[in-house]
Coordinates of C-alpha atoms and ligand atoms in Angstrom, one line a residue:
X12 CA 0.0 0.0 0.0
X13 CA 1.4 3.4 -1.0
X14 CA 1.6 6.0 1.6
X15 CA 2.6 9.7 1.3
X16 CA 3.5 12.3 3.8
X17 CA 3.5 16.0 3.0
X18 CA 4.9 18.6 5.3
X19 CA 3.1 22.0 5.0
X20 CA 5.7 24.6 6.0
X21 CA 4.2 27.5 7.9
X22 CA 6.7 28.1 10.7
X23 CA 5.1 27.4 14.0
X24 CA 1.9 26.5 12.3
X25 CA 3.5 23.7 10.2
X26 CA 1.8 20.4 10.0
X27 CA 1.7 17.2 8.0
X28 CA -0.8 15.6 5.7
X29 CA -0.7 11.8 5.6
X30 CA -2.3 10.1 2.6
X31 CA -2.9 6.3 2.0
X32 CA -5.5 3.6 1.9
X33 CA -6.4 2.6 5.4
X34 CA -4.9 5.6 7.2
X35 CA -8.3 6.4 8.7
X36 CA -7.7 3.9 11.4
X37 CA -4.6 5.7 12.5
X38 CA -6.4 8.7 13.7
X39 CA -6.3 7.6 17.4
X40 CA -2.5 7.5 17.5
X41 CA -2.2 10.7 15.5
X42 CA -4.3 12.6 18.1
X43 CA -2.5 10.9 20.9
X44 CA 0.8 12.2 19.6
X45 CA -0.5 15.8 20.0
X46 CA 0.5 17.4 23.3
X47 CA -1.9 17.9 26.1
X48 CA -5.3 16.9 24.6
X49 CA -8.4 17.1 26.8
X50 CA -11.8 16.6 25.0
X51 CA -12.2 15.5 21.4
X52 CA -15.2 16.8 19.5
X53 CA -15.8 14.9 16.3
X54 CA -18.0 16.6 13.6
X55 CA -19.5 14.7 10.6
X56 CA -22.6 14.7 8.4
X57 CA -25.4 12.2 7.9
X58 CA -24.0 10.8 4.7
X59 CA -20.5 10.2 6.0
X60 CA -21.5 8.9 9.4
X61 CA -22.8 5.5 8.4
X62 CA -19.6 4.7 6.4
X63 CA -16.8 6.0 8.5
X64 CA -17.8 7.2 12.0
X65 CA -17.4 3.8 13.7
X66 CA -13.9 3.3 12.3
X67 CA -12.7 6.7 13.4
X68 CA -14.4 6.6 16.8
X69 CA -13.0 3.1 17.5
X70 CA -9.5 4.2 16.7
X71 CA -9.9 7.1 19.1
X72 CA -11.4 4.9 21.8
X73 CA -8.5 2.4 21.4
X74 CA -6.2 5.1 22.7
X75 CA -8.6 6.0 25.6
X76 CA -10.3 9.1 24.2
X77 CA -14.1 9.3 24.5
X78 CA -15.0 11.6 21.6
X79 CA -18.2 13.7 21.7
X80 CA -19.9 13.4 18.3
X81 CA -22.1 15.8 16.3
X82 CA -23.8 14.5 13.2
X83 CA -25.2 17.3 11.0
X84 CA -27.4 17.3 7.9
X85 CA -25.5 17.2 4.7
X86 CA -25.2 20.1 2.3
X87 CA -24.1 23.7 1.9
X88 CA -27.1 25.0 4.0
X89 CA -25.4 23.5 7.0
X90 CA -22.4 25.8 6.6
X91 CA -24.2 28.7 8.4
X92 CA -24.3 30.7 11.6
X93 CA -27.1 28.6 13.1
X94 CA -25.1 25.4 13.0
X95 CA -21.9 27.1 14.1
X96 CA -23.8 28.5 17.1
X97 CA -25.1 25.0 17.9
X98 CA -21.6 23.6 17.8
X99 CA -20.2 26.4 20.1
X100 CA -23.0 25.6 22.6
X101 CA -22.2 21.9 22.5
X102 CA -18.5 22.6 23.0
X103 CA -19.4 24.6 26.1
X104 CA -21.8 21.9 27.3
X105 CA -19.2 19.1 27.1
X106 CA -16.7 21.3 29.0
X107 CA -14.4 21.8 26.0
X108 CA -11.4 24.0 26.9
X109 CA -8.3 25.3 25.1
X110 CA -6.8 21.9 25.2
X111 CA -9.7 20.3 23.2
X112 CA -9.4 19.2 19.6
X113 CA -12.1 19.4 16.9
X114 CA -12.0 16.7 14.3
X115 CA -13.8 17.3 11.0
X116 CA -14.8 14.1 9.2
X117 CA -16.5 14.9 5.9
X118 CA -16.4 17.0 2.8
X119 CA -15.6 20.7 2.5
X120 CA -18.8 21.8 4.2
X121 CA -18.0 19.9 7.4
X122 CA -14.3 21.0 7.1
X123 CA -15.1 24.7 6.6
X124 CA -17.7 24.8 9.3
X125 CA -15.8 22.7 11.9
X126 CA -12.7 24.7 11.2
X127 CA -14.6 28.0 11.7
X128 CA -16.0 26.8 15.0
X129 CA -12.5 25.7 16.1
X130 CA -11.0 29.0 15.0
X131 CA -13.5 31.0 17.1
X132 CA -14.3 28.9 20.2
X133 CA -12.3 30.5 23.1
X134 CA -10.4 32.4 20.3
X135 CA -9.1 29.2 18.7
X136 CA -8.6 25.6 19.6
X137 CA -6.9 22.9 17.6
X138 CA -8.5 21.4 14.6
X139 CA -7.8 18.2 12.7
X140 CA -9.1 17.3 9.2
X141 CA -10.2 14.0 7.8
X142 CA -11.5 15.0 4.4
X143 CA -13.8 12.5 2.7
X144 CA -14.6 14.1 -0.7
X145 CA -12.1 14.4 -3.5
X146 CA -12.6 18.2 -3.5
X147 CA -11.9 18.4 0.2
X148 CA -8.8 16.1 -0.1
X149 CA -7.2 18.1 -2.9
X150 CA -8.4 21.6 -2.1
X151 CA -10.4 22.7 0.9
X152 CA -8.6 20.8 3.6
X153 CA -5.3 22.4 2.6
X154 CA -4.6 26.1 3.2
X155 CA -6.3 27.0 6.4
X156 CA -9.3 28.9 5.1
X157 CA -12.3 28.2 7.2
X158 CA -15.7 29.9 6.8
X159 CA -19.5 29.9 7.0
X160 CA -21.9 31.4 4.5
X161 CA -24.3 34.3 4.9
X162 CA -27.7 33.8 3.2
X163 CA -26.6 36.3 0.5
X164 CA -22.9 35.4 0.1
X165 CA -20.9 32.2 0.3
X166 CA -17.8 32.1 2.6
X167 CA -18.5 35.6 3.8
X168 CA -17.5 35.1 7.5
X169 CA -14.4 33.2 8.2
X170 CA -10.8 33.0 9.3
X171 CA -7.4 31.6 8.6
X172 CA -7.0 28.7 10.9
X173 CA -4.5 26.0 10.0
X174 CA -5.2 22.4 11.1
X175 CA -2.7 20.5 13.3
X176 CA -2.8 17.6 10.9
X177 CA -4.7 16.1 8.0
X178 CA -5.4 12.4 7.3
X179 CA -6.5 11.4 3.8
X180 CA -7.8 8.0 3.1
X181 CA -8.5 7.4 -0.7
X182 CA -10.7 4.4 0.3
X183 CA -13.3 6.9 1.5
X184 CA -13.8 7.9 -2.2
X185 CA -15.3 4.5 -3.0
X186 CA -18.6 5.6 -1.5
X187 CA -18.6 9.1 -3.0
X188 CA -21.4 9.8 -5.5
X189 CA -20.1 9.8 -9.1
X190 CA -21.0 13.5 -9.7
X191 CA -19.1 14.6 -6.6
X192 CA -16.1 12.5 -7.7
X193 CA -16.0 14.1 -11.2
X194 CA -16.5 17.6 -9.7
X195 CA -13.4 17.0 -7.5
X196 CA -11.5 15.9 -10.6
X197 CA -12.2 19.3 -12.1
X198 CA -10.0 20.9 -9.4
X199 CA -7.4 18.2 -10.0
X200 CA -7.2 19.0 -13.7
X201 CA -6.9 22.6 -12.7
X202 CA -3.6 22.0 -10.9
X203 CA -2.2 20.2 -13.9
X204 CA -3.1 22.8 -16.5
X205 CA -2.2 25.9 -14.6
X206 CA 0.6 24.8 -12.3
X207 CA 2.2 21.5 -13.1
X208 CA 2.8 20.1 -16.6
X209 CA 4.3 16.8 -15.3
X210 CA 1.2 16.3 -13.3
X211 CA -1.0 16.9 -16.3
X212 CA 0.9 14.2 -18.1
X213 CA 0.5 11.9 -15.1
X214 CA -3.3 12.4 -15.4
X215 CA -3.2 11.6 -19.1
X216 CA -1.3 8.4 -18.5
X217 CA -3.6 7.2 -15.6
X218 CA -7.1 8.0 -16.8
X219 CA -8.3 4.4 -16.5
X220 CA -7.0 3.9 -12.9
X221 CA -8.4 7.3 -12.0
X222 CA -11.8 6.4 -13.4
X223 CA -11.7 3.1 -11.5
X224 CA -10.7 5.0 -8.3
X225 CA -7.6 2.8 -7.7
X226 CA -6.2 3.5 -4.3
X227 CA -2.5 3.8 -5.1
X228 CA -3.0 6.0 -8.1
X229 CA -5.4 8.2 -6.1
X230 CA -2.8 8.4 -3.2
X231 CA -0.2 9.8 -5.7
X232 CA -2.8 12.1 -7.3
X233 CA -4.0 13.6 -4.0
X234 CA -0.5 13.9 -2.7
X235 CA 0.6 15.9 -5.8
X236 CA -2.3 18.2 -5.5
X237 CA -1.6 18.8 -1.8
X238 CA 2.1 19.4 -2.6
X239 CA 1.1 22.0 -5.2
X240 CA -1.4 23.8 -3.0
X241 CA 0.8 23.6 0.1
X242 CA 3.7 25.1 -1.8
X243 CA 1.6 28.0 -2.8
X244 CA 0.0 28.5 0.6
X245 CA 3.4 28.5 2.3
X246 CA 4.4 31.4 0.1
X247 CA 1.2 33.3 0.5
X248 CA -0.6 32.0 3.6
X249 CA -3.1 34.9 3.9
X250 CA -3.6 35.7 0.2
X251 CA -1.8 39.0 0.4
X252 CA 0.9 38.5 -2.3
X253 CA -1.4 37.5 -5.2
X254 CA 0.3 34.1 -5.5
X255 CA -2.6 32.2 -4.0
X256 CA -4.6 33.6 -6.9
X257 CA -2.9 31.1 -9.2
X258 CA -5.2 28.4 -7.6
X259 CA -8.2 30.1 -9.3
X260 CA -7.7 28.9 -12.9
X261 CA -11.2 28.5 -14.4
X262 CA -12.9 30.2 -11.4
X263 CA -13.8 33.7 -12.8
X264 CA -15.8 32.0 -15.5
X265 CA -16.8 29.2 -13.2
X266 CA -18.4 31.5 -10.6
X267 CA -20.4 33.2 -13.4
X268 CA -21.6 29.8 -14.7
X269 CA -22.5 28.6 -11.2
X270 CA -24.5 31.7 -10.6
X271 CA -26.2 31.8 -14.0
X272 CA -27.2 28.1 -13.6
X273 CA -28.6 29.0 -10.2
X274 CA -26.6 28.0 -7.1
X275 CA -27.1 24.3 -6.4
X276 CA -28.1 23.4 -10.0
X277 CA -24.6 22.2 -10.8
X278 CA -21.6 21.4 -8.6
X279 CA -18.8 23.9 -8.1
X280 CA -16.3 21.6 -9.8
X281 CA -18.6 21.2 -12.8
X282 CA -18.8 24.9 -13.3
X283 CA -15.1 25.2 -12.9
X284 CA -14.6 22.6 -15.6
X285 CA -16.6 24.6 -18.1
X286 CA -14.7 27.7 -16.8
X287 CA -11.3 26.1 -17.6
X288 CA -12.4 25.6 -21.2
X289 CA -13.5 29.2 -21.5
X290 CA -10.2 30.3 -19.9
X291 CA -8.1 28.4 -22.3
X292 CA -10.2 29.8 -25.2
X293 CA -9.7 33.3 -23.8
X294 CA -5.9 32.8 -23.7
X295 CA -6.0 31.4 -27.2
X296 CA -8.0 34.4 -28.5
X297 CA -5.6 36.8 -26.8
X298 CA -2.7 35.1 -28.5
X299 CA -4.4 35.5 -31.8
X300 CA -4.8 39.2 -31.0
X301 CA -1.1 39.5 -30.6
X302 CA -0.8 39.4 -26.7
X303 CA 2.7 37.9 -26.6
X304 CA 2.6 36.1 -23.2
X305 CA -0.1 33.8 -24.5
X306 CA 1.6 32.9 -27.8
X307 CA 1.9 29.2 -26.8
X308 CA -1.8 28.8 -26.2
X309 CA -3.2 27.5 -29.5
X310 CA -6.0 25.2 -30.7
X311 CA -3.8 22.1 -29.8
X312 CA -3.5 23.3 -26.2
X313 CA -7.2 23.8 -26.0
X314 CA -8.0 20.4 -27.5
X315 CA -5.5 18.6 -25.3
X316 CA -7.0 20.0 -22.2
X317 CA -10.5 19.2 -23.4
X318 CA -9.6 15.6 -24.4
X319 CA -8.3 14.8 -20.9
X320 CA -11.4 16.4 -19.4
X321 CA -13.6 14.3 -21.6
X322 CA -11.7 11.1 -20.8
X323 CA -12.2 11.9 -17.1
X324 CA -15.9 12.5 -17.8
X325 CA -15.9 16.1 -16.6
X326 CA -18.3 18.7 -17.9
X327 CA -17.0 19.8 -21.3
X328 CA -20.2 21.1 -22.9
X329 CA -22.9 23.4 -21.6
X330 CA -25.4 20.6 -22.4
X331 CA -23.7 18.5 -19.7
X332 CA -25.8 20.5 -17.2
X333 CA -28.8 18.5 -18.5
X334 CA -27.3 15.5 -16.7
X335 CA -28.1 17.2 -13.5
X336 CA -31.5 18.6 -14.5
X337 CA -33.0 17.5 -17.8
X338 CA -35.5 20.4 -17.6
X339 CA -32.8 23.0 -17.3
X340 CA -33.0 25.7 -19.9
X341 CA -29.6 26.0 -21.6
X342 CA -30.5 29.6 -22.5
X343 CA -29.5 30.5 -18.9
X344 CA -25.9 29.8 -19.8
X345 CA -26.0 31.9 -23.0
X346 CA -23.0 34.1 -23.4
X347 CA -25.0 37.3 -23.1
X348 CA -26.3 36.2 -19.7
X349 CA -22.8 35.4 -18.5
X350 CA -21.2 38.7 -19.3
X351 CA -23.0 40.8 -16.7
X352 CA -22.4 38.1 -14.1
X353 CA -18.7 38.3 -14.5
X354 CA -18.8 41.8 -13.2
X355 CA -19.9 40.5 -9.8
X356 CA -17.0 38.2 -9.3
X357 CA -14.9 39.2 -6.4
X358 CA -11.8 38.8 -8.6
X359 CA -13.1 41.8 -10.6
X360 CA -11.2 44.7 -9.0
X361 CA -11.4 48.3 -10.1
X362 CA -13.7 47.7 -13.0
X363 CA -11.4 45.4 -14.9
X364 CA -12.0 41.7 -15.6
X365 CA -9.3 39.6 -13.9
X366 CA -8.5 36.1 -15.0
X367 CA -5.9 33.4 -14.3
X368 CA -4.9 32.2 -17.7
X369 CA -2.4 29.6 -18.9
X370 CA 0.7 30.8 -20.7
X371 CA 1.9 27.2 -21.4
X372 CA 1.1 23.8 -20.0
X373 CA 1.7 24.0 -16.2
X374 CA 2.2 27.8 -16.1
X375 CA -0.3 30.6 -15.7
X376 CA -0.5 34.3 -14.9
X377 CA -3.2 36.7 -13.7
X378 CA -4.4 38.9 -16.5
X379 CA -6.6 42.0 -16.5
X380 CA -8.7 42.4 -19.5
X381 CA -9.6 46.0 -20.3
X382 CA -11.6 45.5 -23.4
X383 CA -14.8 43.5 -23.6
X384 CA -14.4 42.5 -27.2
X385 CA -12.3 39.4 -26.8
X386 CA -14.3 38.3 -23.8
X387 CA -17.5 38.7 -25.6
X388 CA -16.2 36.7 -28.6
X389 CA -15.2 33.9 -26.2
X390 CA -18.5 33.9 -24.3
X391 CA -20.7 34.1 -27.4
X392 CA -18.6 31.5 -29.2
X393 CA -18.7 27.7 -28.9
X394 CA -16.8 25.7 -26.3
Ligands
NAD428 N1 -11.6 26.2 2.6 C1 -11.2 26.2 1.3 O1 -10.1 26.6 0.9 C2 -12.2 25.7 0.3 C3 -11.8 25.4 -1.0 C4 -12.8 24.9 -1.9 C5 -14.1 24.7 -1.4 N2 -14.4 24.9 -0.1 C6 -15.8 24.7 0.3 O2 -16.0 23.3 0.3 C7 -17.4 23.1 0.2 C8 -17.7 22.0 -0.8 O3 -17.1 20.8 -0.4 P1 -17.5 19.4 -0.9 O4 -17.5 19.5 -2.4 O5 -16.7 18.4 -0.3 O6 -19.0 19.3 -0.5 P2 -19.8 18.5 0.7 O7 -19.0 18.6 2.0 O8 -21.2 19.1 0.7 O9 -19.8 17.0 0.3 C9 -20.5 16.6 -0.9 C10 -21.5 15.5 -0.6 O10 -20.8 14.3 -0.4 C11 -21.2 13.7 0.8 N3 -20.0 12.9 1.2 C12 -18.9 13.4 1.7 N4 -18.0 12.4 1.8 C13 -18.6 11.3 1.4 C14 -18.1 10.0 1.2 N5 -16.8 9.6 1.4 N6 -19.0 9.0 0.7 C15 -20.3 9.4 0.4 N7 -20.7 10.7 0.5 C16 -19.9 11.6 1.0 C17 -21.6 14.8 1.7 O11 -22.5 14.4 2.7 C18 -22.3 15.7 0.7 O12 -23.6 15.3 0.4 C19 -18.1 24.4 -0.1 O13 -18.7 24.9 1.0 C20 -16.9 25.3 -0.5 O14 -17.1 26.6 -0.2 C21 -13.5 25.4 0.7
ZN429 ZN1 -12.8 25.7 -6.7

């Protein structure tokens, strides 16, 4: 069985991510190895609980912890003030103190919410992540961003709170619904296209194993994504230097698509997949318009990215949205509807459109578009 360890370098906040099939049952000894632990508060959701709670709780009990457990409803709606408040109250009721540890067992919703609660209870207690969706394993559990949503705005209230450790067991992906798995792969392809050409080639060479969810290939895949993100986060922990922005390939378009479709209609990773195709097209059109930094982005580049995405069964056509909802009106994703929505993206600073675009395979840069013409031609054209 393949096992990987990644050290996230953040001075006194450094921690390690352990990845491998079966590592879930090592949670007890990982927590035991922390100094001075009093109460353990384990937070999960109703979909994850039947598969993995017993294993995690038994491992903790085996080293003489008696974890308190909260099982929350699944879904983005849980990532809100009401549930955060309930968890703060529970922590108080069980006598949690500054030596307590919160463990998040679940996807990005449970991770973000639990991390936010840990960041704020008595001004911050330790937090450990056991991410169980591909998106959480390759993205949300790395980087220390924790948050809850406001009714009007996602991730609007939050903090930077690094975990004390992360355990990732690719076996948990066996029970993940197909769409959630494919959406996570959207973020995986993102790392390859924009930040790591060698990783993109690894994905091309391992499509079958990835589609079959083979443990050892997934261990390597997740490890590389964590390495890439950890490398960026260690350089720009609080997103002040603009380096962390490189993680947003496909996201300016993706957010507009998510919102045009109506939040909850398609998954974030599905919108990002379409967004990556628009982004590659935009870079290609800029190259054709003589913008020298994008000269290497041509039709071959676009088609190579799209082919990998198709082989991994990601969204590559607007019509793929009909897989989620056959009654969906594709007119909602028409180019002229997307244009005004891009203005509301938080990446749109000072009235210019800001994108992360590839300059060659595995390299990208942020680019501010001052003219609407090229953008319109991309949005109104075919994917
Ligand atoms: N903090 C960050 O840096 C960061 C980055 C990206 C996304 N996010 C956040 O992550 C959230 C999305 O995370 P997500 O995609 O993991 O969604 P999620 O947590 O809602 O999980 C998706 C679904 O899968 C279920 N599930 C989870 N693990 C499972 C398993 N192993 N088997 C079966 N079912 C399982 C969940 O119950 C849920 O229904 C969003 O709120 C987003 O804002 C945060
Ligand atoms: Zn994303």
